[in-house]
Amino acid sequence: MIQVVGTTQLSFMFPAPRPTAYAYYLDMQRIARSLPHIQFISANADHSYRLAYNTIELGAYHIRIICDVQAEVDTTWQMLRFLPIEQNPPVATQSGFNSATARGYYYSASRFFDEGSQTRIEYQLDLKADLPTPLALRVVPEKVLNKISYSITNWRIKEIAGGFIEDSIARFPQWQQEMSGS
């Protein structure tokens, strides 16, 4: 098994008051479009979602990690968390010559702070999974694979979080127009 573990924390300014910022980030289906390498799979009425981390690593290995999350809604608009849960259907662990699929755990937390007419958001993103080793990598020692995986995953998590912040802020004016009916 290859251990996938990545985490990052960032802080950024969002161009709207806290209740508006919170409402904007609560919609996981829309927000997932701003997360590089994360695909939205499905949603349930109870604010639970299925996502997939989907990427090609080292130019040859297709990695897919399926994650189920539940939104934890805070009526004071101070914190929004997407917590790992397990939903049906279960995720089958699979390994091919140059691919691996497994269930993983996605966690994100956003803390919202008033900053005048804007909101400061402290954002944390974590991803972890135990991937089956693709056949092409079974000759590489597990310790070496885990070291490579750690390096790649932390780089990807920073890429996902940075891309998410940039893209979600860029998409905000369009969302505002849609909400105002213009």
mmCIF file with all atom_site columns, N, CA and C in Angstrom, residues 47-82:
data_model
loop_
_atom_site.group_PDB
_atom_site.id
_atom_site.type_symbol
_atom_site.label_atom_id
_atom_site.label_alt_id
_atom_site.label_comp_id
_atom_site.label_asym_id
_atom_site.label_entity_id
_atom_site.label_seq_id
_atom_site.pdbx_PDB_ins_code
_atom_site.Cartn_x
_atom_site.Cartn_y
_atom_site.Cartn_z
_atom_site.occupancy
_atom_site.B_iso_or_equiv
_atom_site.pdbx_formal_charge
_atom_site.auth_seq_id
_atom_site.auth_comp_id
_atom_site.auth_asym_id
_atom_site.auth_atom_id
_atom_site.pdbx_PDB_model_num
ATOM 1   N N  . HIS A 1 47 ? -26.707 17.511 2.681   1.00 0.00 ? 47 HIS A N  1
ATOM 2   C CA . HIS A 1 47 ? -25.411 18.183 2.572   1.00 0.00 ? 47 HIS A CA 1
ATOM 3   C C  . HIS A 1 47 ? -24.240 17.198 2.620   1.00 0.00 ? 47 HIS A C  1
ATOM 4   N N  . SER A 1 48 ? -24.453 15.973 2.119   1.00 0.00 ? 48 SER A N  1
ATOM 5   C CA . SER A 1 48 ? -23.342 15.035 1.984   1.00 0.00 ? 48 SER A CA 1
ATOM 6   C C  . SER A 1 48 ? -23.025 14.899 0.499   1.00 0.00 ? 48 SER A C  1
ATOM 7   N N  . TYR A 1 49 ? -21.735 14.678 0.232   1.00 0.00 ? 49 TYR A N  1
ATOM 8   C CA . TYR A 1 49 ? -21.256 14.703 -1.149  1.00 0.00 ? 49 TYR A CA 1
ATOM 9   C C  . TYR A 1 49 ? -20.226 13.608 -1.366  1.00 0.00 ? 49 TYR A C  1
ATOM 10  N N  . ARG A 1 50 ? -20.102 13.190 -2.620  1.00 0.00 ? 50 ARG A N  1
ATOM 11  C CA . ARG A 1 50 ? -19.028 12.288 -3.025  1.00 0.00 ? 50 ARG A CA 1
ATOM 12  C C  . ARG A 1 50 ? -18.154 13.054 -4.012  1.00 0.00 ? 50 ARG A C  1
ATOM 13  N N  . LEU A 1 51 ? -16.847 13.052 -3.710  1.00 0.00 ? 51 LEU A N  1
ATOM 14  C CA . LEU A 1 51 ? -15.842 13.731 -4.515  1.00 0.00 ? 51 LEU A CA 1
ATOM 15  C C  . LEU A 1 51 ? -14.787 12.726 -4.944  1.00 0.00 ? 51 LEU A C  1
ATOM 16  N N  . ALA A 1 52 ? -14.008 13.092 -5.942  1.00 0.00 ? 52 ALA A N  1
ATOM 17  C CA . ALA A 1 52 ? -12.883 12.251 -6.348  1.00 0.00 ? 52 ALA A CA 1
ATOM 18  C C  . ALA A 1 52 ? -11.657 13.111 -6.593  1.00 0.00 ? 52 ALA A C  1
ATOM 19  N N  . TYR A 1 53 ? -10.567 12.722 -5.991  1.00 0.00 ? 53 TYR A N  1
ATOM 20  C CA . TYR A 1 53 ? -9.254  13.280 -6.329  1.00 0.00 ? 53 TYR A CA 1
ATOM 21  C C  . TYR A 1 53 ? -8.799  12.449 -7.518  1.00 0.00 ? 53 TYR A C  1
ATOM 22  N N  . ASN A 1 54 ? -8.531  13.095 -8.633  1.00 0.00 ? 54 ASN A N  1
ATOM 23  C CA . ASN A 1 54 ? -8.246  12.388 -9.877  1.00 0.00 ? 54 ASN A CA 1
ATOM 24  C C  . ASN A 1 54 ? -7.071  13.060 -10.566 1.00 0.00 ? 54 ASN A C  1
ATOM 25  N N  . THR A 1 55 ? -5.967  12.345 -10.723 1.00 0.00 ? 55 THR A N  1
ATOM 26  C CA . THR A 1 55 ? -4.781  12.955 -11.309 1.00 0.00 ? 55 THR A CA 1
ATOM 27  C C  . THR A 1 55 ? -3.881  11.911 -11.952 1.00 0.00 ? 55 THR A C  1
ATOM 28  N N  . ILE A 1 56 ? -3.011  12.386 -12.813 1.00 0.00 ? 56 ILE A N  1
ATOM 29  C CA . ILE A 1 56 ? -1.942  11.572 -13.381 1.00 0.00 ? 56 ILE A CA 1
ATOM 30  C C  . ILE A 1 56 ? -0.652  12.039 -12.720 1.00 0.00 ? 56 ILE A C  1
ATOM 31  N N  . GLU A 1 57 ? 0.050   11.137 -12.061 1.00 0.00 ? 57 GLU A N  1
ATOM 32  C CA . GLU A 1 57 ? 1.289   11.488 -11.367 1.00 0.00 ? 57 GLU A CA 1
ATOM 33  C C  . GLU A 1 57 ? 2.488   10.899 -12.095 1.00 0.00 ? 57 GLU A C  1
ATOM 34  N N  . LEU A 1 58 ? 3.580   11.615 -12.029 1.00 0.00 ? 58 LEU A N  1
ATOM 35  C CA . LEU A 1 58 ? 4.836   11.222 -12.681 1.00 0.00 ? 58 LEU A CA 1
ATOM 36  C C  . LEU A 1 58 ? 4.629   10.919 -14.163 1.00 0.00 ? 58 LEU A C  1
ATOM 37  N N  . GLY A 1 59 ? 3.612   11.558 -14.739 1.00 0.00 ? 59 GLY A N  1
ATOM 38  C CA . GLY A 1 59 ? 3.341   11.425 -16.164 1.00 0.00 ? 59 GLY A CA 1
ATOM 39  C C  . GLY A 1 59 ? 2.817   10.075 -16.598 1.00 0.00 ? 59 GLY A C  1
ATOM 40  N N  . ALA A 1 60 ? 2.581   9.135  -15.654 1.00 0.00 ? 60 ALA A N  1
ATOM 41  C CA . ALA A 1 60 ? 2.200   7.791  -16.073 1.00 0.00 ? 60 ALA A CA 1
ATOM 42  C C  . ALA A 1 60 ? 1.182   7.095  -15.178 1.00 0.00 ? 60 ALA A C  1
ATOM 43  N N  . TYR A 1 61 ? 1.015   7.545  -13.939 1.00 0.00 ? 61 TYR A N  1
ATOM 44  C CA . TYR A 1 61 ? 0.204   6.794  -12.981 1.00 0.00 ? 61 TYR A CA 1
ATOM 45  C C  . TYR A 1 61 ? -1.107  7.518  -12.688 1.00 0.00 ? 61 TYR A C  1
ATOM 46  N N  . HIS A 1 62 ? -2.222  6.861  -13.046 1.00 0.00 ? 62 HIS A N  1
ATOM 47  C CA . HIS A 1 62 ? -3.547  7.432  -12.830 1.00 0.00 ? 62 HIS A CA 1
ATOM 48  C C  . HIS A 1 62 ? -3.989  7.100  -11.405 1.00 0.00 ? 62 HIS A C  1
ATOM 49  N N  . ILE A 1 63 ? -4.166  8.131  -10.601 1.00 0.00 ? 63 ILE A N  1
ATOM 50  C CA . ILE A 1 63 ? -4.556  7.986  -9.209  1.00 0.00 ? 63 ILE A CA 1
ATOM 51  C C  . ILE A 1 63 ? -5.964  8.539  -9.039  1.00 0.00 ? 63 ILE A C  1
ATOM 52  N N  . ARG A 1 64 ? -6.829  7.755  -8.414  1.00 0.00 ? 64 ARG A N  1
ATOM 53  C CA . ARG A 1 64 ? -8.209  8.179  -8.161  1.00 0.00 ? 64 ARG A CA 1
ATOM 54  C C  . ARG A 1 64 ? -8.544  7.816  -6.713  1.00 0.00 ? 64 ARG A C  1
ATOM 55  N N  . ILE A 1 65 ? -8.885  8.836  -5.943  1.00 0.00 ? 65 ILE A N  1
ATOM 56  C CA . ILE A 1 65 ? -9.251  8.650  -4.542  1.00 0.00 ? 65 ILE A CA 1
ATOM 57  C C  . ILE A 1 65 ? -10.668 9.179  -4.362  1.00 0.00 ? 65 ILE A C  1
ATOM 58  N N  . ILE A 1 66 ? -11.593 8.297  -3.977  1.00 0.00 ? 66 ILE A N  1
ATOM 59  C CA . ILE A 1 66 ? -12.998 8.658  -3.812  1.00 0.00 ? 66 ILE A CA 1
ATOM 60  C C  . ILE A 1 66 ? -13.227 9.027  -2.340  1.00 0.00 ? 66 ILE A C  1
ATOM 61  N N  . CYS A 1 67 ? -13.819 10.202 -2.121  1.00 0.00 ? 67 CYS A N  1
ATOM 62  C CA . CYS A 1 67 ? -14.025 10.706 -0.765  1.00 0.00 ? 67 CYS A CA 1
ATOM 63  C C  . CYS A 1 67 ? -15.482 11.116 -0.566  1.00 0.00 ? 67 CYS A C  1
ATOM 64  N N  . ASP A 1 68 ? -16.044 10.704 0.560   1.00 0.00 ? 68 ASP A N  1
ATOM 65  C CA . ASP A 1 68 ? -17.385 11.125 0.948   1.00 0.00 ? 68 ASP A CA 1
ATOM 66  C C  . ASP A 1 68 ? -17.256 12.140 2.075   1.00 0.00 ? 68 ASP A C  1
ATOM 67  N N  . VAL A 1 69 ? -18.009 13.216 1.976   1.00 0.00 ? 69 VAL A N  1
ATOM 68  C CA . VAL A 1 69 ? -17.939 14.270 2.991   1.00 0.00 ? 69 VAL A CA 1
ATOM 69  C C  . VAL A 1 69 ? -19.340 14.733 3.382   1.00 0.00 ? 69 VAL A C  1
ATOM 70  N N  . GLN A 1 70 ? -19.422 15.281 4.573   1.00 0.00 ? 70 GLN A N  1
ATOM 71  C CA . GLN A 1 70 ? -20.659 15.843 5.096   1.00 0.00 ? 70 GLN A CA 1
ATOM 72  C C  . GLN A 1 70 ? -20.382 17.282 5.501   1.00 0.00 ? 70 GLN A C  1
ATOM 73  N N  . ALA A 1 71 ? -21.193 18.218 5.011   1.00 0.00 ? 71 ALA A N  1
ATOM 74  C CA . ALA A 1 71 ? -21.034 19.618 5.416   1.00 0.00 ? 71 ALA A CA 1
ATOM 75  C C  . ALA A 1 71 ? -21.555 19.789 6.828   1.00 0.00 ? 71 ALA A C  1
ATOM 76  N N  . GLU A 1 72 ? -20.754 20.428 7.650   1.00 0.00 ? 72 GLU A N  1
ATOM 77  C CA . GLU A 1 72 ? -21.170 20.787 9.002   1.00 0.00 ? 72 GLU A CA 1
ATOM 78  C C  . GLU A 1 72 ? -21.504 22.275 8.965   1.00 0.00 ? 72 GLU A C  1
ATOM 79  N N  . VAL A 1 73 ? -22.785 22.596 9.030   1.00 0.00 ? 73 VAL A N  1
ATOM 80  C CA . VAL A 1 73 ? -23.271 23.953 8.846   1.00 0.00 ? 73 VAL A CA 1
ATOM 81  C C  . VAL A 1 73 ? -23.347 24.670 10.188  1.00 0.00 ? 73 VAL A C  1
ATOM 82  N N  . ASP A 1 74 ? -22.836 25.887 10.224  1.00 0.00 ? 74 ASP A N  1
ATOM 83  C CA . ASP A 1 74 ? -22.804 26.731 11.424  1.00 0.00 ? 74 ASP A CA 1
ATOM 84  C C  . ASP A 1 74 ? -23.708 27.928 11.165  1.00 0.00 ? 74 ASP A C  1
ATOM 85  N N  . THR A 1 75 ? -24.781 28.052 11.938  1.00 0.00 ? 75 THR A N  1
ATOM 86  C CA . THR A 1 75 ? -25.743 29.132 11.706  1.00 0.00 ? 75 THR A CA 1
ATOM 87  C C  . THR A 1 75 ? -25.196 30.512 12.078  1.00 0.00 ? 75 THR A C  1
ATOM 88  N N  . THR A 1 76 ? -24.024 30.592 12.710  1.00 0.00 ? 76 THR A N  1
ATOM 89  C CA . THR A 1 76 ? -23.417 31.893 13.018  1.00 0.00 ? 76 THR A CA 1
ATOM 90  C C  . THR A 1 76 ? -22.457 32.332 11.913  1.00 0.00 ? 76 THR A C  1
ATOM 91  N N  . TRP A 1 77 ? -22.292 31.530 10.875  1.00 0.00 ? 77 TRP A N  1
ATOM 92  C CA . TRP A 1 77 ? -21.443 31.827 9.713   1.00 0.00 ? 77 TRP A CA 1
ATOM 93  C C  . TRP A 1 77 ? -19.975 31.996 10.095  1.00 0.00 ? 77 TRP A C  1
ATOM 94  N N  . GLN A 1 78 ? -19.528 31.279 11.115  1.00 0.00 ? 78 GLN A N  1
ATOM 95  C CA . GLN A 1 78 ? -18.139 31.412 11.538  1.00 0.00 ? 78 GLN A CA 1
ATOM 96  C C  . GLN A 1 78 ? -17.246 30.267 11.086  1.00 0.00 ? 78 GLN A C  1
ATOM 97  N N  . MET A 1 79 ? -17.817 29.076 10.890  1.00 0.00 ? 79 MET A N  1
ATOM 98  C CA . MET A 1 79 ? -17.010 27.945 10.470  1.00 0.00 ? 79 MET A CA 1
ATOM 99  C C  . MET A 1 79 ? -17.803 27.050 9.529   1.00 0.00 ? 79 MET A C  1
ATOM 100 N N  . LEU A 1 80 ? -17.132 26.566 8.517   1.00 0.00 ? 80 LEU A N  1
ATOM 101 C CA . LEU A 1 80 ? -17.715 25.604 7.585   1.00 0.00 ? 80 LEU A CA 1
ATOM 102 C C  . LEU A 1 80 ? -16.725 24.470 7.449   1.00 0.00 ? 80 LEU A C  1
ATOM 103 N N  . ARG A 1 81 ? -17.178 23.269 7.769   1.00 0.00 ? 81 ARG A N  1
ATOM 104 C CA . ARG A 1 81 ? -16.302 22.102 7.640   1.00 0.00 ? 81 ARG A CA 1
ATOM 105 C C  . ARG A 1 81 ? -16.960 21.061 6.751   1.00 0.00 ? 81 ARG A C  1
ATOM 106 N N  . PHE A 1 82 ? -16.127 20.380 5.972   1.00 0.00 ? 82 PHE A N  1
ATOM 107 C CA . PHE A 1 82 ? -16.539 19.215 5.218   1.00 0.00 ? 82 PHE A CA 1
ATOM 108 C C  . PHE A 1 82 ? -15.797 18.037 5.836   1.00 0.00 ? 82 PHE A C  1
#
